[in-house]
XYZ file of N, CA and C in Angstrom:
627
model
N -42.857 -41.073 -111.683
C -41.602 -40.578 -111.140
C -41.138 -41.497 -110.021
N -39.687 -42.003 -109.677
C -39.569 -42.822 -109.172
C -40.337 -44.526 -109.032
N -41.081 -44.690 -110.387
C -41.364 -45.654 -109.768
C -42.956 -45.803 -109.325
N -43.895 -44.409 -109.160
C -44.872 -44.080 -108.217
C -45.609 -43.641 -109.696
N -47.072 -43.071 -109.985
C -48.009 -42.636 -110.914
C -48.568 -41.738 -110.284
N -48.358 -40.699 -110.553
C -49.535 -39.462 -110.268
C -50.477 -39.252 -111.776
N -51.909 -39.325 -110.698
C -52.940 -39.116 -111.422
C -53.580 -37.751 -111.052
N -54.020 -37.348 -111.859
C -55.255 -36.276 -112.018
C -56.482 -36.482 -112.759
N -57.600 -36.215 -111.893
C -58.773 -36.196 -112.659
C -59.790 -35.604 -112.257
N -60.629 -35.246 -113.278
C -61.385 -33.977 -112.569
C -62.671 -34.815 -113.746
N -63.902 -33.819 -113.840
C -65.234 -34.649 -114.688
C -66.314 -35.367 -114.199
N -65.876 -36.382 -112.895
C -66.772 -36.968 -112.456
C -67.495 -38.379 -113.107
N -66.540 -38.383 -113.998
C -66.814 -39.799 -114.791
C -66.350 -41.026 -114.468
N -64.994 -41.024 -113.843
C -64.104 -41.781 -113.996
C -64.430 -43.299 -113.010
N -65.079 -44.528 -113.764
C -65.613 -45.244 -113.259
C -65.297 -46.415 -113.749
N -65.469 -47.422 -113.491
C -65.180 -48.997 -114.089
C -66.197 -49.156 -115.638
N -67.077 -48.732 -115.092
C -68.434 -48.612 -116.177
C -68.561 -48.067 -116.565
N -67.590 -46.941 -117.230
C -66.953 -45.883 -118.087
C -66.264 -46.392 -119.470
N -66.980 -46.789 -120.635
C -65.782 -47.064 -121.416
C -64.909 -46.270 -121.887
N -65.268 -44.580 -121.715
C -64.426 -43.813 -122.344
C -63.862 -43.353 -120.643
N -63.394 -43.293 -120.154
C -62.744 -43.016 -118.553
C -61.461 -43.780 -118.757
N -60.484 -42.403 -118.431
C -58.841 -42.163 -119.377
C -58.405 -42.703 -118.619
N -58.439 -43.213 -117.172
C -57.277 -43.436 -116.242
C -57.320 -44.752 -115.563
N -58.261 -45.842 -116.516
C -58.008 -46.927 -115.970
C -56.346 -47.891 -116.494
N -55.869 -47.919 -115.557
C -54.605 -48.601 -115.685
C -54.902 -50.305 -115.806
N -54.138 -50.871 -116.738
C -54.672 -52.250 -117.345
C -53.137 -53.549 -117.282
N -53.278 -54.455 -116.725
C -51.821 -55.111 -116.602
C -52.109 -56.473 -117.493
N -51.823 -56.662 -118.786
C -51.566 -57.919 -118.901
C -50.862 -59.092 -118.898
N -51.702 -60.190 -118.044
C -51.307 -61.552 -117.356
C -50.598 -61.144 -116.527
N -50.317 -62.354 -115.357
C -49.716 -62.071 -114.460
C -50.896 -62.285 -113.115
N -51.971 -63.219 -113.332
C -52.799 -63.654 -112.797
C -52.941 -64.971 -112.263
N -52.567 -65.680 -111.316
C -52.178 -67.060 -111.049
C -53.646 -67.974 -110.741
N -53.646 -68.987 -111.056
C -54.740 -69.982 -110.925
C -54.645 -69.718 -109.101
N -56.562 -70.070 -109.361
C -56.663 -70.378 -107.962
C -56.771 -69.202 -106.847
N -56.789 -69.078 -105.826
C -56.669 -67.865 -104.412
C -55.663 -67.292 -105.164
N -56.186 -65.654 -105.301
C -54.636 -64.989 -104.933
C -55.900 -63.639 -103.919
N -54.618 -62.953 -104.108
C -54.861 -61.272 -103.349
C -53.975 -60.445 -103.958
N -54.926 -59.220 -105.111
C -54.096 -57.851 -105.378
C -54.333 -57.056 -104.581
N -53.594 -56.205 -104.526
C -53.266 -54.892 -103.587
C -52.390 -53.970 -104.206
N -52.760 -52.812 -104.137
C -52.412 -51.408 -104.370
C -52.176 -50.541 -103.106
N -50.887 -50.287 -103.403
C -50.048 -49.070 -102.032
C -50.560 -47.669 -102.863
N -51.299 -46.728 -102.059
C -51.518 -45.923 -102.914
C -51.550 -44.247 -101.792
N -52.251 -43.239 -102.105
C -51.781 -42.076 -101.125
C -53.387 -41.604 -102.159
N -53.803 -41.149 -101.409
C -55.541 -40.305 -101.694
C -55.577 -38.883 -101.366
N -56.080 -38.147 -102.195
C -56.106 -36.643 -101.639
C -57.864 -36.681 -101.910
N -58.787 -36.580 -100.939
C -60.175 -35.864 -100.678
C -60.208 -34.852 -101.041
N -60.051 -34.216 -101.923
C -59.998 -32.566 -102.452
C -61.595 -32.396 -102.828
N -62.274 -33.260 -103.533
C -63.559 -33.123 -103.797
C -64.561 -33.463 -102.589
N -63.649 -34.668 -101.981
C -64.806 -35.544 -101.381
C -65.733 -36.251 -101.864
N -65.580 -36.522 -103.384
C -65.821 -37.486 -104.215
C -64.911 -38.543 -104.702
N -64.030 -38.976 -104.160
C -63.048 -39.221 -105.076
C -63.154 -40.613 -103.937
N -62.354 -41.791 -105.159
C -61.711 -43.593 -104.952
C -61.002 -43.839 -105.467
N -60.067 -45.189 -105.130
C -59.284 -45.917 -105.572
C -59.922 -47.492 -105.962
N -59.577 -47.391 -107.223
C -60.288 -49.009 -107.523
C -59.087 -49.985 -107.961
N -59.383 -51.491 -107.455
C -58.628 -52.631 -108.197
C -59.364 -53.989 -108.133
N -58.567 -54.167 -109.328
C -59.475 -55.631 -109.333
C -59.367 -56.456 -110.765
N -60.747 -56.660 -111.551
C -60.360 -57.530 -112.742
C -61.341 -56.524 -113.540
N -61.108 -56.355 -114.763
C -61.697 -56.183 -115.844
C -61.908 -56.237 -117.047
N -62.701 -56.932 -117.688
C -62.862 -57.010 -118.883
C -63.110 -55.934 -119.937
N -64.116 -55.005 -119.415
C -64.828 -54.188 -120.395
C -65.966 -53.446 -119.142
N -66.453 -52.680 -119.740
C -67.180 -51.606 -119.254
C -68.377 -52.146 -118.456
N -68.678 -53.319 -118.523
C -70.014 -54.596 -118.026
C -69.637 -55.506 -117.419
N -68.070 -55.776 -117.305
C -68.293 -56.788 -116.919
C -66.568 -56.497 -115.927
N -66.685 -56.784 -114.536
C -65.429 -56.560 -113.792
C -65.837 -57.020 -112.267
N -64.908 -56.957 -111.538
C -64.976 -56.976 -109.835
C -64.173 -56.408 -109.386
N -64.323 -55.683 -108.392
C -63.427 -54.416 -108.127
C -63.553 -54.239 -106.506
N -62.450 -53.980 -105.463
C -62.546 -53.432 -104.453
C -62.520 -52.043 -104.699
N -63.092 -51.077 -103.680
C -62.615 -49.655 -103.888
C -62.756 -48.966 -102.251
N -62.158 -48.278 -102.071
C -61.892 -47.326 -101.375
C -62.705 -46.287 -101.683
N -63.445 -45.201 -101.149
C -64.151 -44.214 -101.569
C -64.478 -42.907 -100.439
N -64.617 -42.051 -101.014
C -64.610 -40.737 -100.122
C -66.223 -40.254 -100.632
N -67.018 -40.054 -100.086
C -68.491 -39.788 -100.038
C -68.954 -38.578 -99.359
N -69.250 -36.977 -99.818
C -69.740 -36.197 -98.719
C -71.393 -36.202 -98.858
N -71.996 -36.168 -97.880
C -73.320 -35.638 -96.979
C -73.868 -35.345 -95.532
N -74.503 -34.609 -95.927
C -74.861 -34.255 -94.429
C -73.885 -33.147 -93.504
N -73.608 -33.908 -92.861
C -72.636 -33.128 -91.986
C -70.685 -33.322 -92.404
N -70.225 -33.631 -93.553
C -68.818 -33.416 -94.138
C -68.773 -35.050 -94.696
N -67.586 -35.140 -94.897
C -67.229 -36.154 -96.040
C -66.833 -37.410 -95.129
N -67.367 -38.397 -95.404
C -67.563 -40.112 -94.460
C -66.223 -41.036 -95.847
N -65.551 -42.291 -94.904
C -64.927 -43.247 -95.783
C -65.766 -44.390 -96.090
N -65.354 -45.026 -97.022
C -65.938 -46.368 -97.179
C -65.438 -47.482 -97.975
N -65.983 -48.677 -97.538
C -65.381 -49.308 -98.127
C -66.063 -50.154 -99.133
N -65.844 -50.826 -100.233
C -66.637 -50.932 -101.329
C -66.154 -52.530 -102.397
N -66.767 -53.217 -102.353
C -66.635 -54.356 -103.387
C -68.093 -54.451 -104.421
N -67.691 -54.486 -105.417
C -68.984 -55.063 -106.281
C -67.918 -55.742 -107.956
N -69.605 -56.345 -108.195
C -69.186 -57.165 -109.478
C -70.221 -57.085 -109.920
N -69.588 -56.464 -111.340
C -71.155 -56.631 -112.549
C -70.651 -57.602 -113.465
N -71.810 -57.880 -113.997
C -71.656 -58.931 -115.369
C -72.434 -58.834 -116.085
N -73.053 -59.379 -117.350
C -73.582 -59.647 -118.399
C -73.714 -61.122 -118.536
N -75.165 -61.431 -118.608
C -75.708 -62.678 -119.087
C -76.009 -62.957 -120.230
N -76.564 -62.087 -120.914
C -76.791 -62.391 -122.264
C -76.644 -61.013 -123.016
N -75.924 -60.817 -124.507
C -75.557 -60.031 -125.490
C -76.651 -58.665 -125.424
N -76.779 -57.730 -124.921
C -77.901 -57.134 -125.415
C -78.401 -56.359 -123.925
N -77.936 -57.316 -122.821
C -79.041 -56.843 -121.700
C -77.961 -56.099 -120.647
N -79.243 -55.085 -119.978
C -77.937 -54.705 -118.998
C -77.657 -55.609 -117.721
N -75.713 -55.052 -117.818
C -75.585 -56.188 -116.500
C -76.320 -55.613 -115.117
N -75.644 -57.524 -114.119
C -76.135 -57.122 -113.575
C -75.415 -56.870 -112.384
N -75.354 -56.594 -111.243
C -74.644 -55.757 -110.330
C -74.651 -56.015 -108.948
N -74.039 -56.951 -108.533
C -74.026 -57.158 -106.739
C -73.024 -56.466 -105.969
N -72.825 -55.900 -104.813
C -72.214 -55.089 -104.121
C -72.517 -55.568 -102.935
N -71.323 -54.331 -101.841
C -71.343 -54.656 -100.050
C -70.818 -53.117 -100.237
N -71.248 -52.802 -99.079
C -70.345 -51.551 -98.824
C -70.436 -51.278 -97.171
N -69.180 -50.985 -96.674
C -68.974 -50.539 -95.084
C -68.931 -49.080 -95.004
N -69.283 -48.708 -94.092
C -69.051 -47.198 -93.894
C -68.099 -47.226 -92.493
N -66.519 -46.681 -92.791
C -66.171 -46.815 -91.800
C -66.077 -46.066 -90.504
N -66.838 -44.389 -90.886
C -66.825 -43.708 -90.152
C -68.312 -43.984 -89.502
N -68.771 -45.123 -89.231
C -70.048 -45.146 -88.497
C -70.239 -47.070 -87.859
N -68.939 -46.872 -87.407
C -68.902 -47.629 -85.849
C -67.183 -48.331 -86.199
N -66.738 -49.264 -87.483
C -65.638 -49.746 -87.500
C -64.538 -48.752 -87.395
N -64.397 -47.640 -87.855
C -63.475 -46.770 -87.631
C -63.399 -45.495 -86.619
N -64.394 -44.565 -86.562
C -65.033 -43.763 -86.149
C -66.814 -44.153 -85.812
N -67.217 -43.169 -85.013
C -68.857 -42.980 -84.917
C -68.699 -41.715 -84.705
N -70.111 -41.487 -85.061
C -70.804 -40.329 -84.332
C -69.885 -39.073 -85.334
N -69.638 -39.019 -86.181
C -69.154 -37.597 -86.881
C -69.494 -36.685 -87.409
N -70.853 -36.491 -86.501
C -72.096 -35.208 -87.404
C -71.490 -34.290 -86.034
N -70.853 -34.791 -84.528
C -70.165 -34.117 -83.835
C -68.990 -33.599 -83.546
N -68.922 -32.359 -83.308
C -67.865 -31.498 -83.103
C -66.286 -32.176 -83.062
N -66.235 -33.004 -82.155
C -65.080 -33.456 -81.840
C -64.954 -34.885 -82.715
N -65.545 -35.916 -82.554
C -65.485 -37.191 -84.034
C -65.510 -36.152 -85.785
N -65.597 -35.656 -85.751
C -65.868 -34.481 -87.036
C -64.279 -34.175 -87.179
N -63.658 -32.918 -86.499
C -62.266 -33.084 -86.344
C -61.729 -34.195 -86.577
N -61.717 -35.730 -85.689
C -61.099 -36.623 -86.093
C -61.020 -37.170 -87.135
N -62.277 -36.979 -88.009
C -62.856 -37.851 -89.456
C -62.075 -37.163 -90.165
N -61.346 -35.930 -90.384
C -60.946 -34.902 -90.902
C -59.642 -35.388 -90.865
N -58.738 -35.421 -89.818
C -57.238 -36.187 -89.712
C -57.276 -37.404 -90.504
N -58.029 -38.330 -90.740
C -58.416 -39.500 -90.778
C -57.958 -39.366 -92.747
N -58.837 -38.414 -92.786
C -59.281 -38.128 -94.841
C -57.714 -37.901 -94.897
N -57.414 -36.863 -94.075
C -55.895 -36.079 -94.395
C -54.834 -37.449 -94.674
N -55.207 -38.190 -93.835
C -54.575 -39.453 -93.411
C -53.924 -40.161 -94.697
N -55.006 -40.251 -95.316
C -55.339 -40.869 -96.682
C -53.816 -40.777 -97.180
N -53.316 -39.497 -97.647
C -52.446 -39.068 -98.407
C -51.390 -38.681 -97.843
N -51.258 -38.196 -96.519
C -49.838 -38.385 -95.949
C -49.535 -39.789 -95.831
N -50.027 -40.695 -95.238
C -49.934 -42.031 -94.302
C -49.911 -43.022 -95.655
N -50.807 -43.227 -96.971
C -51.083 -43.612 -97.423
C -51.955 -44.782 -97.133
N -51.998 -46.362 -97.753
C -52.849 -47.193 -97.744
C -52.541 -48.361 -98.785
N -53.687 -49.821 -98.300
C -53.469 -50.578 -98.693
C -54.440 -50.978 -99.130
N -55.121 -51.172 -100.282
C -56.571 -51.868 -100.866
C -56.167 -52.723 -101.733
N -57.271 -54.301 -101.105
C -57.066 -55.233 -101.986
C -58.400 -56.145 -102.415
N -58.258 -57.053 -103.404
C -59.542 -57.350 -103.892
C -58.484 -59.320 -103.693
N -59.244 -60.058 -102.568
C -59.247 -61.094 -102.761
C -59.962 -62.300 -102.821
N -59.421 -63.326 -103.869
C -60.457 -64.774 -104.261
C -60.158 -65.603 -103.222
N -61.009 -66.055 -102.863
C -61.140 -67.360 -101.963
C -62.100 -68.346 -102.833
N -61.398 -69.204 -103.188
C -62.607 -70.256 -103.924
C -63.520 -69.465 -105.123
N -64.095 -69.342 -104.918
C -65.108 -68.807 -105.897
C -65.787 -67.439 -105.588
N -65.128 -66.874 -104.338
C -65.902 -65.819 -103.642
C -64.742 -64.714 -103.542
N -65.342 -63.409 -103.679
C -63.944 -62.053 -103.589
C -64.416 -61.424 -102.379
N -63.404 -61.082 -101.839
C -63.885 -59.864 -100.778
C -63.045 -58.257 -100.888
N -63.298 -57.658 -100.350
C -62.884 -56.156 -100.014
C -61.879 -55.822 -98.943
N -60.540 -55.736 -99.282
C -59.959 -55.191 -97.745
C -59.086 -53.965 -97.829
N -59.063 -53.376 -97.053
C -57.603 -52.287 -96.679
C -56.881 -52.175 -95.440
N -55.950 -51.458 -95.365
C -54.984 -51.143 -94.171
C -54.846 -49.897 -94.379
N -55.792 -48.932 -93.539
C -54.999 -47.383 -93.184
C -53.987 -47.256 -92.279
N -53.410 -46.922 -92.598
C -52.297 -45.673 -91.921
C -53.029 -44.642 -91.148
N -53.087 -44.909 -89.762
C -54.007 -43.124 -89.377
C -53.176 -42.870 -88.110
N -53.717 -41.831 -87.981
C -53.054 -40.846 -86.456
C -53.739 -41.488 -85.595
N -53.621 -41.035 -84.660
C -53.996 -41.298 -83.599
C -56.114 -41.133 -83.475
N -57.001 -41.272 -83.130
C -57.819 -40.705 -83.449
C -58.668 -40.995 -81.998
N -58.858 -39.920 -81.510
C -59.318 -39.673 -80.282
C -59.040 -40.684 -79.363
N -59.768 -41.834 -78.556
C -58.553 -43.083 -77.851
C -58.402 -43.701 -78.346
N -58.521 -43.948 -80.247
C -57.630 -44.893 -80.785
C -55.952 -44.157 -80.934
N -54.878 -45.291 -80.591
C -53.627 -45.314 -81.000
C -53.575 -45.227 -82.624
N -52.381 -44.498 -82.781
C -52.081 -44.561 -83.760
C -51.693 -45.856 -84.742
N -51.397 -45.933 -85.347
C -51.518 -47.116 -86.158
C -52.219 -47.771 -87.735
N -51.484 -49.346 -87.736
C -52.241 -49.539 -89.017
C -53.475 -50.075 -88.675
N -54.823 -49.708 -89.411
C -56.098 -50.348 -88.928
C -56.477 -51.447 -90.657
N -56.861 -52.530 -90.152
C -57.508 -53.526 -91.083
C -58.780 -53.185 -91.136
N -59.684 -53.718 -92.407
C -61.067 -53.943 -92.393
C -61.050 -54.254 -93.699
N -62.593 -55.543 -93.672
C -63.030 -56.000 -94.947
C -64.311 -55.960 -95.172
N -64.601 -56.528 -96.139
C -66.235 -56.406 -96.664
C -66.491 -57.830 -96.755
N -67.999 -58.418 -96.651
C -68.826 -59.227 -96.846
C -67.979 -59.684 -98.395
N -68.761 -61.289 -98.424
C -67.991 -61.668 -99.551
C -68.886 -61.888 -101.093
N -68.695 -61.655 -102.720
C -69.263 -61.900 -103.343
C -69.063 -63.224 -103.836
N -70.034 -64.093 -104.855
C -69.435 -65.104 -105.756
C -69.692 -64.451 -107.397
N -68.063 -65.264 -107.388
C -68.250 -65.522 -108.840
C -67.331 -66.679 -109.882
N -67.539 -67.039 -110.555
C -67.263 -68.408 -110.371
C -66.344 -68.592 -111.642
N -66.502 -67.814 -112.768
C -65.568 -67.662 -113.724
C -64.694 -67.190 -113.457
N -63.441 -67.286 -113.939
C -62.152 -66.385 -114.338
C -61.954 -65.209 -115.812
N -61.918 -64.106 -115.696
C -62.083 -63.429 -116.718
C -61.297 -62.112 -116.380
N -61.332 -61.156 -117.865
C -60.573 -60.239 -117.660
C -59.114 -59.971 -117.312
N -58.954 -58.663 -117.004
C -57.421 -58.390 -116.663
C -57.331 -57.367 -115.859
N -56.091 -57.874 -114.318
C -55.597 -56.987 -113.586
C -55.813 -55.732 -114.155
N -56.606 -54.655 -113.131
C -56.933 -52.960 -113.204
C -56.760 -51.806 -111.683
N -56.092 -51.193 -111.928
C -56.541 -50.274 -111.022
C -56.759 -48.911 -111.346
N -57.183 -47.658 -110.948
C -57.674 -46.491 -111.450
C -58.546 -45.350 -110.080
N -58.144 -44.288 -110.094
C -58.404 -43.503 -109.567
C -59.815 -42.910 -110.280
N -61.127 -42.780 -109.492
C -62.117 -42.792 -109.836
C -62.569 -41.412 -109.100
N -63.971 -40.891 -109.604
C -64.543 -39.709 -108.977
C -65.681 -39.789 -109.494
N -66.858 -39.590 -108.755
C -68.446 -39.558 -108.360
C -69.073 -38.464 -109.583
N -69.550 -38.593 -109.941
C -70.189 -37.235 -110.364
C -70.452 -35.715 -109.743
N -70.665 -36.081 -108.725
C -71.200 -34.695 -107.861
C -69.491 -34.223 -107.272
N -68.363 -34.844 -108.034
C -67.019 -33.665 -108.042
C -66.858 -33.093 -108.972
N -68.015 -32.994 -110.263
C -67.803 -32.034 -111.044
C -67.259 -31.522 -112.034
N -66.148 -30.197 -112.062
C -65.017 -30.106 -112.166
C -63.939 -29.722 -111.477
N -64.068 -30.434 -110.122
C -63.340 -30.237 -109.323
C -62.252 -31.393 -109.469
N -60.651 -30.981 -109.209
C -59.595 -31.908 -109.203
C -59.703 -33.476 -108.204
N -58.994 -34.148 -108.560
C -58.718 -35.027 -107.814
C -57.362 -35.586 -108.306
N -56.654 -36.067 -106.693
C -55.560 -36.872 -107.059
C -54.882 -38.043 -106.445
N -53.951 -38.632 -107.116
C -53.899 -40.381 -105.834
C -52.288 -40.182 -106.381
N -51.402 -40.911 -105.857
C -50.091 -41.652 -105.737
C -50.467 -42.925 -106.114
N -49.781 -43.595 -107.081
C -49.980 -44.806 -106.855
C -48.485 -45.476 -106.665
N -48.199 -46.245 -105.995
C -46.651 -46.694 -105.202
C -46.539 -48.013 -105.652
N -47.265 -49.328 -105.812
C -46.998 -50.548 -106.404
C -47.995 -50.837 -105.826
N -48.130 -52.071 -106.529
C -49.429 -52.800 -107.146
C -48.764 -53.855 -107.035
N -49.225 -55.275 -106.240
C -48.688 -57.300 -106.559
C -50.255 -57.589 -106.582
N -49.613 -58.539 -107.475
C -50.611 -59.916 -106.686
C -50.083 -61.287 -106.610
N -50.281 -61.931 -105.589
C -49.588 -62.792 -105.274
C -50.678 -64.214 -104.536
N -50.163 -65.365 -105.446
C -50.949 -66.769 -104.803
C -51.353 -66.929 -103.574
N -52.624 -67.649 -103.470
C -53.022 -67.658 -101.930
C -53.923 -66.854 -101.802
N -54.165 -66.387 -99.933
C -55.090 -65.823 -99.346
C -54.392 -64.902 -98.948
């Protein structure tokens, strides 16, 4: 509508490494030699506290690189994070194999301390954040190496100002070119059959860093 994709998904399947997982969105070409950076404007609802936003490249169910965004609950309520990995396949037959980074941003880059009363509240504005404020996740090549980034939108959050906040992830290699532009609203297993839902607003990618 307008322009924007509303998704729903509920199951707990919905993963890169899913070949039957309904809601991966697929763009062909439109991939430029060399550095670029995709990014997805998107709006997140935490309804499960299982629930992500993924983009990146994919071939098939084994073989992709993907930034993601992700909502994780334990312990004391539901933490953000941030997420790059790449699997592949070496040879016909075997399972791939799987390198990753992951930030947790509610435990020092964004927030700390949210097993307490008052950082707890804030982590809470923060999730809400997600989907009023929306967001920016992108998966970019440098040379031969991808990294992980986003831009929230958040309130104010205790003496942080309001504002847009950056952060990225450690970098992977990979050295082929393969696959095709993806993005997709994903959910953990342990949401069940509980709903989940995202906005998605536009999607570039564009040459360079």
């Amino acid at each position: 509508e307008d322009g924007e994709i509303f998704v729903i998904e509920n199951g707990g399947t919905a993963t890169p490494d899913n070949a039957e997982a309904d809601n991966i969105f697929t763009l062909n070409g439109g991939l430029p030699e060399g550095d670029f950076t995709m990014q997805i404007s998107a709006k997140l609802e935490t309804k499960t506290g299982e629930e992500s936003v993924w983009i990146g490249l994919r071939e098939d169910d084994d073989n992709y690189i993907a930034a993601q965004l992700y909502a994780h609950t334990k312990g004391c309520g539901t933490a953000l994070y941030l997420h790059v990995e790449s699997s592949r396949t070496f040879a016909e037959g075997e399972k791939p194999a799987v390198t990753q980074f992951t930030s947790n941003l509610f435990d020092g880059p964004l927030l700390d301390n949210i097993c307490s009363d008052g950082p707890r509240a804030i982590a809470d504005e923060a999730l809400v954040a997600l989907f009023e404020e929306g967001f920016d996740l992108r998966l970019t090549r440098t040379g031969f190496q991808y990294h992980a980034g986003v831009t929230l939108n958040m309130p104010a959050l205790g003496d942080q100002p309001a504002g847009a906040y950056e952060f990225a992830t450690r970098r992977l290699a990979r050295t082929e070119n393969f696959g095709q532009p993806f993005f997709m609203l994903g959910q953990f297993k342990r949401a069940g059959s509980g709903e989940s839902t995202a906005l998605f607003q536009e999607m570039r990618i564009e040459a360079g860093q």
